[in-house]
CSV table of C-alpha atoms in Angstrom, one decimal:
chain,number,residue,atom,x,y,z
A,25,UNK,CA,0.0,0.0,0.0
A,26,UNK,CA,1.2,3.5,-0.8
A,27,UNK,CA,2.4,5.6,2.1
A,28,UNK,CA,1.3,8.7,0.3
A,29,UNK,CA,-1.4,8.7,-2.3
A,30,UNK,CA,-2.4,11.8,-4.2
A,31,UNK,CA,-5.2,11.8,-6.8
A,32,UNK,CA,-6.3,14.6,-9.1
A,33,UNK,CA,-4.9,17.3,-6.8
A,34,UNK,CA,-5.4,20.9,-7.8
A,35,UNK,CA,-4.5,24.1,-5.9
A,36,UNK,CA,-5.6,27.6,-6.9
A,37,UNK,CA,-4.5,31.1,-5.6
A,38,UNK,CA,-6.7,34.1,-6.1
A,39,UNK,CA,-4.7,37.3,-6.8
A,40,UNK,CA,-5.6,40.8,-7.8
A,41,UNK,CA,-4.8,39.9,-11.4
A,42,UNK,CA,-6.8,36.7,-11.5
A,43,UNK,CA,-6.8,33.1,-10.4
A,44,UNK,CA,-3.5,31.1,-10.6
A,45,UNK,CA,-3.8,27.3,-10.9
A,46,UNK,CA,-0.5,26.5,-9.3
A,47,UNK,CA,-1.1,22.7,-9.2
A,48,UNK,CA,-3.3,21.2,-11.9
A,49,UNK,CA,-4.7,17.6,-11.7
A,50,UNK,CA,-1.7,15.9,-10.2
A,51,UNK,CA,-1.7,12.2,-9.2
A,52,UNK,CA,1.2,10.2,-7.7
A,53,UNK,CA,2.2,7.7,-5.0
A,54,UNK,CA,5.1,7.5,-2.6
A,55,UNK,CA,5.9,4.0,-1.3
A,56,UNK,CA,7.4,3.1,2.1
A,57,UNK,CA,11.1,3.7,2.2
A,58,UNK,CA,11.5,5.2,-1.2
A,59,UNK,CA,12.5,8.7,-2.5
A,60,UNK,CA,10.4,10.3,-5.1
A,61,UNK,CA,11.9,13.5,-6.5
A,62,UNK,CA,9.8,16.3,-7.9
A,63,UNK,CA,11.7,18.5,-10.3
A,64,UNK,CA,11.0,21.5,-12.5
A,65,UNK,CA,11.8,25.1,-13.1
A,66,UNK,CA,11.1,27.7,-10.4
A,67,UNK,CA,7.5,28.7,-10.4
A,68,UNK,CA,6.2,25.4,-11.7
A,69,UNK,CA,4.2,24.6,-8.5
A,70,UNK,CA,6.6,22.1,-6.8
A,71,UNK,CA,6.6,23.7,-3.4
A,72,UNK,CA,2.9,24.4,-3.5
A,73,UNK,CA,2.3,20.7,-4.2
A,74,UNK,CA,4.5,19.7,-1.2
A,75,UNK,CA,2.7,22.1,1.1
A,76,UNK,CA,-0.7,21.0,-0.2
A,77,UNK,CA,0.1,17.3,0.6
A,78,UNK,CA,0.3,18.1,4.3
A,79,UNK,CA,-2.5,20.7,4.1
A,80,UNK,CA,-0.3,23.8,4.8
A,81,UNK,CA,-2.2,25.2,1.8
A,82,UNK,CA,-5.7,24.2,0.8
A,83,UNK,CA,-6.5,22.2,-2.2
A,84,UNK,CA,-9.5,23.1,-4.4
A,85,UNK,CA,-9.9,19.6,-5.8
A,86,UNK,CA,-8.6,16.1,-5.5
A,87,UNK,CA,-7.8,13.6,-2.7
A,88,UNK,CA,-4.8,13.0,-0.4
A,89,UNK,CA,-4.3,9.8,1.7
A,90,UNK,CA,-1.5,9.2,4.2
A,91,UNK,CA,-0.8,5.7,5.3
A,92,UNK,CA,-4.4,4.7,4.2
A,93,UNK,CA,-6.1,7.6,5.9
A,94,UNK,CA,-7.9,10.1,3.6
A,95,UNK,CA,-6.9,13.5,5.1
A,96,UNK,CA,-8.5,15.7,2.4
A,97,UNK,CA,-11.4,16.8,4.6
A,98,UNK,CA,-10.3,15.8,8.0
A,99,UNK,CA,-11.2,18.3,10.8
A,100,UNK,CA,-8.2,19.8,12.7
A,101,UNK,CA,-8.3,17.5,15.7
A,102,UNK,CA,-8.5,14.3,13.5
A,103,UNK,CA,-5.7,15.7,11.3
A,104,UNK,CA,-3.4,16.3,14.3
A,105,UNK,CA,-3.5,12.5,14.9
A,106,UNK,CA,-2.1,11.9,11.4
A,107,UNK,CA,0.4,14.7,11.2
A,108,UNK,CA,3.2,12.8,13.1
A,109,UNK,CA,3.4,10.4,10.2
A,110,UNK,CA,4.5,13.1,7.8
A,111,UNK,CA,6.8,16.1,8.5
A,112,UNK,CA,8.5,18.7,6.4
A,113,UNK,CA,12.1,20.1,6.0
A,114,UNK,CA,11.9,23.7,4.7
A,115,UNK,CA,14.0,25.4,2.1
A,116,UNK,CA,15.3,28.3,4.2
A,117,UNK,CA,17.2,27.1,7.3
A,118,UNK,CA,17.3,30.7,8.6
A,119,UNK,CA,13.6,31.5,8.4
A,120,UNK,CA,12.4,28.1,9.5
A,121,UNK,CA,13.7,28.2,13.1
A,122,UNK,CA,12.4,30.5,15.8
A,123,UNK,CA,15.3,32.8,16.8
A,124,UNK,CA,13.8,33.2,20.3
A,125,UNK,CA,13.9,29.5,21.1
A,126,UNK,CA,17.0,27.4,21.9
A,127,UNK,CA,17.8,24.4,19.7
A,128,UNK,CA,16.6,22.0,22.3
A,129,UNK,CA,13.3,23.8,22.5
A,130,UNK,CA,12.9,23.8,18.7
A,131,UNK,CA,13.6,20.1,18.3
A,132,UNK,CA,11.5,19.2,21.3
A,133,UNK,CA,8.5,21.3,20.5
A,134,UNK,CA,6.7,18.5,18.4
A,135,UNK,CA,7.3,16.2,21.4
A,136,UNK,CA,5.8,18.7,23.8
A,137,UNK,CA,2.7,19.2,21.6
A,138,UNK,CA,2.4,15.4,21.5
A,139,UNK,CA,2.3,15.3,25.3
A,140,UNK,CA,5.7,13.8,26.1
A,141,UNK,CA,7.2,14.3,29.6
A,142,UNK,CA,10.2,16.6,30.1
A,143,UNK,CA,12.5,13.8,30.9
A,144,UNK,CA,11.5,11.9,27.7
A,145,UNK,CA,11.8,15.0,25.6
A,146,UNK,CA,15.3,15.7,26.9
A,147,UNK,CA,16.4,12.1,26.2
A,148,UNK,CA,14.8,12.2,22.7
A,149,UNK,CA,16.4,15.6,21.9
A,150,UNK,CA,19.8,14.2,22.9
A,151,UNK,CA,19.4,11.2,20.7
A,152,UNK,CA,18.3,13.3,17.8
A,153,UNK,CA,21.4,15.6,18.2
A,154,UNK,CA,23.5,12.5,17.9
A,155,UNK,CA,21.6,11.3,14.9
A,156,UNK,CA,22.2,14.5,12.9
A,157,UNK,CA,25.9,14.8,14.1
A,158,UNK,CA,25.5,17.9,16.3
A,159,UNK,CA,27.0,18.1,19.8
A,160,UNK,CA,24.5,17.6,22.6
A,161,UNK,CA,25.6,20.8,24.3
A,162,UNK,CA,24.4,22.7,21.2
A,163,UNK,CA,20.8,22.2,22.5
A,164,UNK,CA,21.3,25.2,24.9
A,165,UNK,CA,22.4,27.5,22.1
A,166,UNK,CA,20.2,29.6,19.7
A,167,UNK,CA,19.9,29.4,15.9
A,168,UNK,CA,21.9,32.5,15.1
A,169,UNK,CA,25.0,30.8,16.6
A,170,UNK,CA,25.0,28.2,13.8
A,171,UNK,CA,25.9,28.0,10.1
A,172,UNK,CA,23.4,27.3,7.4
A,173,UNK,CA,24.3,23.7,7.2
A,174,UNK,CA,24.0,23.3,11.0
A,175,UNK,CA,20.7,25.0,11.0
A,176,UNK,CA,19.4,22.6,8.4
A,177,UNK,CA,20.6,19.7,10.5
A,178,UNK,CA,18.5,21.2,13.3
A,179,UNK,CA,15.5,21.3,11.0
A,180,UNK,CA,16.1,17.7,10.1
A,181,UNK,CA,16.2,16.7,13.7
A,182,UNK,CA,12.9,18.5,14.4
A,183,UNK,CA,11.3,16.7,11.4
A,184,UNK,CA,12.5,13.3,12.8
A,185,UNK,CA,11.3,14.0,16.4
A,186,UNK,CA,8.0,12.1,16.1
A,187,UNK,CA,9.5,9.3,14.0
A,188,UNK,CA,7.5,10.1,10.8
A,189,UNK,CA,7.1,7.6,8.0
A,190,UNK,CA,7.4,10.4,5.3
A,191,UNK,CA,9.4,13.6,5.2
A,192,UNK,CA,8.7,16.2,2.5
A,193,UNK,CA,12.0,17.9,1.7
A,194,UNK,CA,11.3,21.3,0.1
A,195,UNK,CA,14.6,22.3,-1.6
A,196,UNK,CA,16.5,21.3,1.5
A,197,UNK,CA,20.0,22.2,0.2
A,198,UNK,CA,19.3,25.0,-2.3
A,199,UNK,CA,20.1,27.8,0.3
A,200,UNK,CA,23.4,26.1,1.4
A,201,UNK,CA,26.9,26.5,0.2
A,202,UNK,CA,28.0,23.9,-2.4
A,203,UNK,CA,30.6,22.5,0.1
A,204,UNK,CA,27.9,21.8,2.6
A,205,UNK,CA,25.2,20.4,0.3
A,206,UNK,CA,26.9,17.0,0.0
A,207,UNK,CA,27.1,16.6,3.7
A,208,UNK,CA,23.3,17.2,4.1
A,209,UNK,CA,22.4,15.0,1.2
A,210,UNK,CA,24.5,12.1,2.6
A,211,UNK,CA,23.0,12.7,6.0
A,212,UNK,CA,19.5,12.3,4.5
A,213,UNK,CA,20.5,9.1,2.7
A,214,UNK,CA,22.1,7.7,5.9
A,215,UNK,CA,19.0,8.5,7.9
A,216,UNK,CA,16.8,6.7,5.3
A,217,UNK,CA,19.0,3.6,5.4
A,218,UNK,CA,18.9,3.5,9.2
A,219,UNK,CA,15.1,4.3,9.7
A,220,UNK,CA,13.4,3.3,6.4
A,221,UNK,CA,11.8,6.7,6.1
A,222,UNK,CA,10.4,7.8,2.7
A,223,UNK,CA,11.1,11.2,1.1
A,224,UNK,CA,9.2,13.4,-1.3
A,225,UNK,CA,12.3,15.4,-2.4
A,226,UNK,CA,11.5,18.7,-4.1
A,227,UNK,CA,14.3,20.3,-6.1
A,228,UNK,CA,15.2,22.2,-9.2
A,229,UNK,CA,18.8,21.0,-9.0
A,230,UNK,CA,19.2,17.8,-11.1
A,231,UNK,CA,22.7,17.1,-9.8
A,232,UNK,CA,21.3,16.8,-6.3
A,233,UNK,CA,18.2,14.8,-7.3
A,234,UNK,CA,20.4,12.2,-9.1
A,235,UNK,CA,22.0,11.3,-5.8
A,236,UNK,CA,18.8,10.6,-4.0
A,237,UNK,CA,15.9,9.7,-6.3
A,238,UNK,CA,14.4,6.2,-6.8
A,239,UNK,CA,11.6,7.6,-8.9
A,240,UNK,CA,11.3,11.0,-10.7
A,241,UNK,CA,8.3,13.3,-11.4
A,242,UNK,CA,8.9,16.1,-13.8
A,243,UNK,CA,6.6,19.1,-13.4
A,244,UNK,CA,5.8,21.9,-15.8
A,245,UNK,CA,3.4,24.8,-15.2
A,246,UNK,CA,1.5,22.9,-12.5
A,247,UNK,CA,1.2,19.5,-14.2
A,248,UNK,CA,3.3,16.3,-14.2
A,249,UNK,CA,4.6,15.8,-17.7
A,250,UNK,CA,6.7,12.7,-17.0
A,251,UNK,CA,7.2,10.1,-14.3
A,252,UNK,CA,9.0,6.8,-13.7
A,253,UNK,CA,12.1,5.2,-12.3
A,254,UNK,CA,14.8,7.8,-12.0
A,255,UNK,CA,17.6,5.9,-13.8
A,256,UNK,CA,15.4,5.1,-16.8
A,257,UNK,CA,14.3,8.7,-17.2
A,258,UNK,CA,17.9,9.8,-16.8
A,259,UNK,CA,19.0,7.5,-19.6
A,260,UNK,CA,16.0,7.9,-21.9
A,261,UNK,CA,13.7,10.8,-21.2
A,262,UNK,CA,10.3,10.5,-22.9
A,263,UNK,CA,9.2,14.1,-22.8
A,264,UNK,CA,10.8,17.0,-24.7
A,265,UNK,CA,10.9,19.1,-21.6
A,266,UNK,CA,12.7,16.4,-19.6
A,267,UNK,CA,15.2,16.0,-22.4
A,268,UNK,CA,15.9,19.7,-22.4
A,269,UNK,CA,16.3,19.8,-18.6
A,270,UNK,CA,18.8,16.9,-18.5
A,271,UNK,CA,20.8,18.2,-21.5
A,272,UNK,CA,21.1,21.6,-19.9
A,273,UNK,CA,22.4,20.2,-16.6
A,274,UNK,CA,26.1,21.2,-16.0
A,275,UNK,CA,28.8,18.6,-15.9
A,276,UNK,CA,32.2,18.8,-14.1
A,277,UNK,CA,34.3,17.7,-17.1
A,278,UNK,CA,35.1,20.7,-19.4
A,279,UNK,CA,35.9,18.4,-22.4
A,280,UNK,CA,32.6,16.6,-22.1
A,281,UNK,CA,30.7,19.9,-21.6
A,282,UNK,CA,32.2,21.2,-24.9
A,283,UNK,CA,31.6,18.1,-26.9
A,284,UNK,CA,28.0,17.2,-25.9
A,285,UNK,CA,25.0,18.5,-27.8
A,286,UNK,CA,22.8,21.1,-26.1
A,287,UNK,CA,19.0,21.2,-26.3
A,288,UNK,CA,18.3,24.9,-25.6
A,289,UNK,CA,14.8,26.0,-24.7
A,290,UNK,CA,13.7,29.3,-26.2
A,291,UNK,CA,11.4,31.7,-24.5
A,292,UNK,CA,10.3,31.9,-20.8
A,293,UNK,CA,8.0,29.9,-18.7
A,294,UNK,CA,4.5,31.0,-19.5
A,295,UNK,CA,2.5,33.0,-16.9
A,296,UNK,CA,0.3,30.7,-14.8
A,297,UNK,CA,-2.2,33.5,-14.9
A,298,UNK,CA,-2.6,32.9,-18.6
A,299,UNK,CA,-1.4,29.4,-19.5
A,300,UNK,CA,-1.2,28.5,-23.2
A,301,UNK,CA,-4.0,26.3,-24.7
A,302,UNK,CA,-3.4,22.7,-25.5
A,303,UNK,CA,0.0,21.4,-24.3
A,304,UNK,CA,1.4,24.1,-22.0
A,305,UNK,CA,4.9,23.3,-23.2
A,306,UNK,CA,4.1,23.9,-26.9
A,307,UNK,CA,5.3,27.5,-26.8
A,308,UNK,CA,8.9,26.3,-26.1
A,309,UNK,CA,8.9,22.8,-27.6
A,310,UNK,CA,11.1,22.2,-30.6
A,311,UNK,CA,8.8,19.3,-31.7
A,312,UNK,CA,5.5,21.1,-31.4
A,313,UNK,CA,2.8,20.3,-34.0
A,314,UNK,CA,-0.6,21.9,-34.7
A,315,UNK,CA,-2.3,19.3,-32.5
A,316,UNK,CA,-0.1,20.4,-29.5
A,317,UNK,CA,-1.5,24.0,-29.7
A,318,UNK,CA,-5.2,22.9,-29.3
A,319,UNK,CA,-5.3,19.6,-27.5
A,320,UNK,CA,-3.9,19.0,-24.0
A,321,UNK,CA,-2.1,15.6,-23.8
A,322,UNK,CA,-3.2,13.3,-20.9
A,323,UNK,CA,-0.6,11.7,-18.7
A,324,UNK,CA,-0.6,8.2,-20.3
A,325,UNK,CA,1.1,5.0,-19.1
A,326,UNK,CA,4.1,3.6,-21.0
A,327,UNK,CA,5.6,0.1,-20.6
A,328,UNK,CA,7.7,-0.4,-17.6
A,329,UNK,CA,5.9,1.9,-15.2
A,330,UNK,CA,6.7,5.1,-17.1
A,331,UNK,CA,4.2,7.8,-17.8
A,332,UNK,CA,4.3,10.9,-20.1
A,333,UNK,CA,2.1,13.7,-21.1
A,334,UNK,CA,3.0,14.1,-24.7
A,335,UNK,CA,1.0,13.3,-27.9
A,336,UNK,CA,4.0,11.6,-29.5
A,337,UNK,CA,6.0,8.5,-28.7
A,338,UNK,CA,9.5,9.8,-28.3
A,339,UNK,CA,11.0,6.8,-26.6
A,340,UNK,CA,11.5,4.9,-29.8
A,341,UNK,CA,13.3,7.8,-31.5
A,342,UNK,CA,15.0,9.4,-28.5
A,343,UNK,CA,18.7,8.8,-28.2
A,344,UNK,CA,20.1,8.6,-24.7
A,345,UNK,CA,20.9,12.1,-23.3
A,346,UNK,CA,24.6,12.9,-23.6
A,347,UNK,CA,25.5,13.7,-20.0
A,348,UNK,CA,28.0,12.7,-17.4
A,349,UNK,CA,27.0,10.3,-14.5
A,350,UNK,CA,28.3,11.9,-11.3
A,351,UNK,CA,29.7,9.9,-8.4
A,352,UNK,CA,28.2,9.8,-4.9
A,353,UNK,CA,28.2,13.2,-3.1
A,354,UNK,CA,31.2,13.6,-0.9
A,355,UNK,CA,31.7,15.9,2.1
């Protein structure tokens, strides 16, 4: 059974200029112990989708189930009983921590809300500090005394406090220095190996996603345009947008970077206030045909568990993307 099941989820924002459909008819599952990565350009709706999954923002349509419990319309008291199963790591490690609280108070707050005793909270906080490789005496200090990477470790410890089954990672390393990102990525992977936790990993950085993802969902203007096992999509992407994303990813080898073919997307991401008719990607797609301008392609199943929202079968003709395969992140 899926740990997280999302069906036909849509989220709208009403602005002074009109209604923005930030998430449009999205469906996917996250299984126990796996990492599903959600990728796409900034503004495509990734973070809104992650917040909608745990009802930090309201959905206008669709269903959400966590560990078999439909939480879509649960009242607050009933929802609180489910919340310990899914937690979130936020993008900004500076804004996500209350500067007036000590680290021990920040990590222990979920436990206090859950009714734990002071002694049990102190013991659990100490164990969590060990788990994220922070000294126990740091529990008496305040967030401003820590670096960005250390603050994100505090956020990870807080997310782990109630032993959730799923953590939503919303761009967890994008605000960190490059030298620190690998440490946090490897920490997340080690925690998953030790606890069996599942991740919904939201990112625009493909070099990060490649280290962590079991399955990949590619998002464009609020919709999923491709999904499947990460390695298969990396090797043979089925959607023109995915192919362009992967071909544009930087590689460390200058010779390889100069020799490989580039698939450059022209134009900008369309405004979600006025999305194009038909396939939303047709304004930038090098393969667009008249049908693409009038008919929106459904997300259809392909052999091997793949899915793609494109009118044309590109897998048969698509050559593997010319890109380097990076090694495991190192500290």
